[in-house]
Short mmCIF file of C-alpha atoms and ligand atoms in Angstrom, two decimals:
data_model
loop_
_atom_site.label_atom_id
_atom_site.label_comp_id
_atom_site.label_asym_id
_atom_site.label_seq_id
_atom_site.Cartn_x
_atom_site.Cartn_y
_atom_site.Cartn_z
CA UNK A 114 1.02 -42.69 9.32
CA UNK A 115 -1.58 -40.85 6.97
CA UNK A 116 -1.02 -38.09 8.16
CA UNK A 117 3.00 -38.18 8.15
CA UNK A 118 2.40 -39.46 4.53
CA UNK A 119 0.35 -36.51 3.31
CA UNK A 120 2.39 -34.24 5.14
CA UNK A 121 5.57 -35.79 3.07
CA UNK A 122 3.30 -34.98 0.27
CA UNK A 123 2.61 -31.36 0.61
CA UNK A 124 6.06 -30.65 1.57
CA UNK A 125 7.68 -33.05 -1.96
CA UNK A 126 4.49 -31.15 -3.91
CA UNK A 127 5.74 -27.42 -2.12
CA UNK A 128 9.77 -28.83 -2.68
CA UNK A 129 8.79 -29.22 -6.38
CA UNK A 130 6.64 -26.02 -6.65
CA UNK A 131 9.17 -23.86 -5.08
CA UNK A 132 12.42 -25.48 -4.81
CA UNK A 133 13.15 -24.75 -1.39
CA UNK A 134 12.13 -26.73 1.58
CA UNK A 135 12.25 -24.27 4.43
CA UNK A 136 9.03 -22.95 2.83
CA UNK A 137 7.05 -25.92 3.78
CA UNK A 138 6.69 -25.37 7.50
CA UNK A 139 4.46 -22.72 6.60
CA UNK A 140 1.86 -25.60 5.92
CA UNK A 141 0.91 -25.83 9.87
CA UNK A 142 -1.91 -24.27 9.38
CA UNK A 143 -4.15 -24.71 6.11
CA UNK A 144 -6.66 -21.94 6.40
CA UNK A 145 -5.13 -19.35 6.71
CA UNK A 146 -1.25 -19.30 5.63
CA UNK A 147 0.26 -16.86 2.67
CA UNK A 148 3.43 -17.05 1.45
CA UNK A 149 3.90 -13.12 2.48
CA UNK A 150 2.56 -12.62 6.09
CA UNK A 151 0.46 -14.84 8.39
CA UNK A 152 -2.12 -13.66 11.11
CA UNK A 153 -2.01 -15.72 13.95
CA UNK A 154 -4.81 -14.14 16.23
CA UNK A 155 -7.60 -11.59 16.08
CA UNK A 156 -6.71 -8.05 16.68
CA UNK A 157 -9.13 -5.39 17.62
CA UNK A 158 -9.36 -2.27 20.12
CA UNK A 159 -6.41 -2.13 22.57
CA UNK A 160 -4.29 -5.09 21.13
CA UNK A 161 -0.71 -3.90 20.22
CA UNK A 162 2.66 -5.36 18.21
CA UNK A 163 4.19 -6.14 14.60
CA UNK A 164 1.02 -8.26 13.39
CA UNK A 165 -0.80 -4.89 14.16
CA UNK A 166 1.42 -3.18 12.56
CA UNK A 167 1.14 -5.40 9.46
CA UNK A 168 -2.33 -4.86 9.38
CA UNK A 169 -2.12 -1.26 9.56
CA UNK A 170 0.32 -0.75 6.38
CA UNK A 171 -2.55 -2.94 4.51
CA UNK A 172 -6.00 -0.62 5.37
CA UNK A 173 -3.63 2.63 5.21
CA UNK A 174 -5.51 3.47 2.48
CA UNK A 175 -9.26 3.17 4.20
CA UNK A 176 -8.58 5.94 6.94
CA UNK A 177 -11.30 8.83 5.78
CA UNK A 178 -11.61 12.13 3.92
CA UNK A 179 -8.26 14.45 4.68
CA UNK A 180 -7.08 11.64 7.42
CA UNK A 181 -3.80 9.38 7.52
CA UNK A 182 -3.42 5.86 9.75
CA UNK A 183 -0.61 5.92 12.08
CA UNK A 184 1.63 3.12 11.20
CA UNK A 185 2.61 2.77 14.95
CA UNK A 186 1.57 -0.81 16.31
CA UNK A 187 -1.46 -0.15 18.30
CA UNK A 188 -4.97 -0.73 17.71
CA UNK A 189 -6.61 2.53 18.25
CA UNK A 190 -10.24 3.86 17.53
CA UNK A 191 -8.64 5.29 13.89
CA UNK A 192 -7.44 1.60 13.27
CA UNK A 193 -10.82 0.42 13.91
CA UNK A 194 -12.38 3.11 11.93
CA UNK A 195 -10.23 2.33 8.64
CA UNK A 196 -10.49 -1.29 8.69
CA UNK A 197 -14.52 -1.07 8.60
CA UNK A 198 -14.00 0.87 5.81
CA UNK A 199 -11.91 -1.62 4.42
CA UNK A 200 -14.23 -4.63 5.25
CA UNK A 201 -17.15 -2.43 3.82
CA UNK A 202 -15.63 -2.05 0.80
CA UNK A 203 -14.67 -5.59 0.02
CA UNK A 204 -18.18 -6.90 1.06
CA UNK A 205 -17.28 -8.09 4.60
CA UNK A 206 -19.05 -7.42 7.78
CA UNK A 207 -18.36 -4.17 8.81
CA UNK A 208 -17.17 -4.81 12.69
CA UNK A 209 -13.38 -3.45 13.10
CA UNK A 210 -12.21 -6.62 14.18
CA UNK A 211 -9.26 -8.48 12.43
CA UNK A 212 -10.46 -11.92 12.29
CA UNK A 213 -10.45 -14.98 9.32
CA UNK A 214 -12.64 -13.14 7.18
CA UNK A 215 -10.48 -10.22 6.73
CA UNK A 216 -6.92 -12.35 6.96
CA UNK A 217 -8.80 -14.24 4.15
CA UNK A 218 -9.23 -10.92 2.12
CA UNK A 219 -6.24 -9.50 2.56
CA UNK A 220 -4.70 -12.52 1.41
CA UNK A 221 -6.42 -13.08 -1.99
CA UNK A 222 -5.57 -9.50 -2.23
CA UNK A 223 -1.83 -9.49 -1.95
CA UNK A 224 0.67 -11.28 -3.76
CA UNK A 225 4.25 -13.39 -2.43
CA UNK A 226 6.40 -10.36 -1.82
CA UNK A 227 3.65 -8.41 0.26
CA UNK A 228 2.57 -6.53 -2.73
CA UNK A 229 -1.20 -5.11 -2.99
CA UNK A 230 -2.22 -7.60 -6.24
CA UNK A 231 -2.46 -4.94 -8.77
CA UNK A 232 0.64 -2.85 -7.44
CA UNK A 233 4.75 -3.93 -8.09
CA UNK A 234 7.73 -3.10 -6.74
CA UNK A 235 8.81 -2.88 -10.38
CA UNK A 236 5.98 -0.61 -11.16
CA UNK A 237 6.97 1.92 -8.43
CA UNK A 238 11.06 1.55 -8.71
CA UNK A 239 11.70 4.33 -11.50
CA UNK A 240 15.38 3.32 -12.09
CA UNK A 241 14.43 -0.35 -12.80
CA UNK A 242 17.83 -1.38 -12.55
CA UNK A 243 19.38 0.97 -9.40
CA UNK A 244 16.83 -0.84 -6.97
CA UNK A 245 16.05 1.15 -3.79
CA UNK A 246 19.29 2.93 -3.17
CA UNK A 247 20.17 6.61 -4.56
CA UNK A 248 17.59 8.42 -2.89
CA UNK A 249 17.30 10.54 -0.32
CA UNK A 250 16.56 7.46 2.73
CA UNK A 251 18.43 4.12 2.72
CA UNK A 252 17.32 1.29 -0.15
CA UNK A 253 15.48 -0.62 2.46
CA UNK A 254 13.26 2.34 4.18
CA UNK A 255 12.68 3.47 0.43
CA UNK A 256 11.65 0.05 -0.83
CA UNK A 257 9.42 -0.04 2.99
CA UNK A 258 8.04 3.23 1.87
CA UNK A 259 6.64 2.54 -1.62
CA UNK A 260 4.93 -0.82 -0.14
CA UNK A 261 2.86 1.55 2.15
CA UNK A 262 1.98 3.77 -0.76
CA UNK A 263 1.22 0.55 -2.92
CA UNK A 264 -1.58 -0.64 -0.22
CA UNK A 265 -3.36 2.83 -0.59
CA UNK A 266 -2.74 3.17 -4.41
CA UNK A 267 -4.81 -0.91 -4.20
CA UNK A 268 -7.38 1.47 -1.95
CA UNK A 269 -7.66 4.21 -4.07
CA UNK A 270 -8.11 1.77 -7.17
CA UNK A 271 -10.61 0.02 -5.83
CA UNK A 272 -12.95 2.66 -4.42
CA UNK A 273 -12.45 4.01 -8.51
CA UNK A 274 -13.85 0.45 -9.69
CA UNK A 275 -11.55 -1.75 -9.53
CA UNK A 276 -10.17 0.08 -13.01
CA UNK A 277 -6.66 0.18 -14.29
CA UNK A 278 -4.44 2.92 -12.46
CA UNK A 279 -1.04 3.38 -13.74
CA UNK A 280 2.14 4.61 -11.66
CA UNK A 281 4.24 6.59 -14.32
CA UNK A 282 6.43 7.51 -11.80
CA UNK A 283 7.56 6.06 -8.13
CA UNK A 284 10.49 5.73 -6.56
CA UNK A 285 13.28 8.19 -7.81
CA UNK A 286 17.31 8.34 -7.10
CA UNK A 287 18.47 11.63 -6.98
CA UNK A 288 20.02 11.35 -10.43
CA UNK A 289 17.08 9.86 -11.65
CA UNK A 290 14.97 13.06 -10.28
CA UNK A 291 17.77 15.60 -11.71
CA UNK A 292 16.88 14.48 -15.27
CA UNK A 293 13.34 14.15 -14.61
CA UNK A 294 13.57 17.81 -13.42
CA UNK A 295 11.85 16.80 -10.26
CA UNK A 296 12.36 19.22 -7.39
CA UNK A 297 15.09 18.44 -5.06
CA UNK A 298 12.91 17.57 -2.00
CA UNK A 299 10.43 15.33 -4.13
CA UNK A 300 8.94 13.11 -2.10
CA UNK A 301 9.44 10.38 -4.88
CA UNK A 302 13.36 10.74 -3.36
CA UNK A 303 11.68 8.35 -0.23
CA UNK A 304 9.63 6.06 -2.20
CA UNK A 305 6.74 7.96 -0.89
CA UNK A 306 4.97 9.13 -4.20
CA UNK A 307 3.66 7.94 -7.20
CA UNK A 308 2.32 9.53 -9.87
CA UNK A 309 -0.64 8.07 -11.60
CA UNK A 310 -2.70 8.22 -14.89
CA UNK A 311 -5.57 5.83 -16.15
CA UNK A 312 -7.61 5.23 -19.03
CA UNK A 313 -10.50 4.44 -17.80
CA UNK A 314 -11.02 7.67 -15.26
CA UNK A 315 -10.62 11.43 -15.55
CA UNK A 316 -7.27 12.79 -13.69
CA UNK A 317 -9.61 14.67 -11.80
CA UNK A 318 -11.81 11.73 -10.61
CA UNK A 319 -8.25 10.29 -9.23
CA UNK A 320 -7.50 13.24 -7.66
CA UNK A 321 -11.10 14.29 -5.78
CA UNK A 322 -11.30 10.29 -4.52
CA UNK A 323 -7.67 10.33 -3.63
CA UNK A 324 -8.51 12.49 -0.68
CA UNK A 325 -10.36 9.51 1.56
CA UNK A 326 -6.99 7.32 0.64
CA UNK A 327 -4.38 8.16 3.17
CA UNK A 328 -2.60 10.82 0.72
CA UNK A 329 -1.45 13.88 2.33
CA UNK A 330 0.13 15.16 -0.92
CA UNK A 331 -1.74 15.52 -4.46
CA UNK A 332 -1.34 17.48 -7.44
CA UNK A 333 -3.43 17.52 -10.47
CA UNK A 334 -4.98 19.87 -12.88
CA UNK A 335 -5.05 22.97 -12.19
CA UNK A 336 -1.42 22.95 -10.40
CA UNK A 337 1.82 23.67 -12.40
CA UNK A 338 3.47 20.93 -14.46
CA UNK A 339 0.35 18.77 -13.62
CA UNK A 340 -1.88 18.82 -16.39
CA UNK A 341 -1.17 15.11 -17.50
CA UNK A 342 -1.11 13.16 -14.54
CA UNK A 343 -1.98 13.17 -10.87
CA UNK A 344 0.91 13.17 -8.38
CA UNK A 345 0.29 11.76 -4.67
CA UNK A 346 2.17 10.90 -1.79
CA UNK A 347 2.34 10.46 1.87
CA UNK A 348 4.56 13.92 3.16
CA UNK A 349 2.57 13.73 6.67
CA UNK A 350 3.98 10.47 7.41
CA UNK A 351 7.48 11.72 6.51
CA UNK A 352 10.14 12.11 9.09
CA UNK A 353 12.94 11.83 6.93
CA UNK A 354 12.39 14.94 5.10
CA UNK A 355 13.01 17.82 7.40
CA UNK A 356 9.43 19.41 6.08
CA UNK A 357 6.90 20.09 8.52
CA UNK A 358 4.75 17.37 8.61
CA UNK A 359 1.30 18.00 6.78
CA UNK A 360 -1.62 18.35 3.85
CA UNK A 361 -0.52 19.89 0.56
CA UNK A 362 -3.26 19.14 -2.33
CA UNK A 363 -4.00 21.59 -5.22
CA UNK A 364 -5.85 20.77 -7.80
CA UNK A 365 -7.63 23.69 -9.19
CA UNK A 366 -9.45 22.69 -12.32
CA UNK A 367 -11.13 19.35 -10.07
CA UNK A 368 -12.10 21.80 -7.44
CA UNK A 369 -9.44 20.88 -5.08
ZN1 ZN B 659 4.98 13.48 -8.73
#
């Protein structure tokens, strides 16, 4: 009886807070529940599935130098290595196994809409009112791509000492990109790019550190038109742009 009453209370509070009873079901696992996504098993090398893919999206910013992590739902050595780097960066035991400690850290770092704590969909959308349509991929794909970028940006931000990193340009519709004079095949049109500035770290520091966090495109100081921001993108993971996947980095003034 007490359990029922307590359960009803939780449901009632949730309804009061959230305005919908549907989400109250999530109270079944109090220690692990998260309003964005909840993992229900420990993941390690050899496992596969949608939950592995969700993990990969969140640790994709920790693949190591000049590398990117495949978001393929298969937990292999590269996923384990990225997970170890994530764990180490956040003060956890770096065992390459995703269990309660790892999940608790991810839950703490992410918002209710699955974006990381320090970046948002609004910040990643240049059109603001235009949403995610009008680019070179569907709105659904552009938004999903932007989410993946944000998790890499969160890793980059963390590695730069948790100093604020500002996205001055993210996803662009074709008309928005034209008005900005962007390249016709810009990764911004796919939700795969971000232009960055910071009042706390230099542009060169951003560009140099970005090499370790899954960005296959980096352009900064010394590259034409990039003296006042650092452009990062994930072109090597873009299968929609008709361009052979590879890395392209240039920031000559920063030794890149
Ligand atoms: Zn850019």
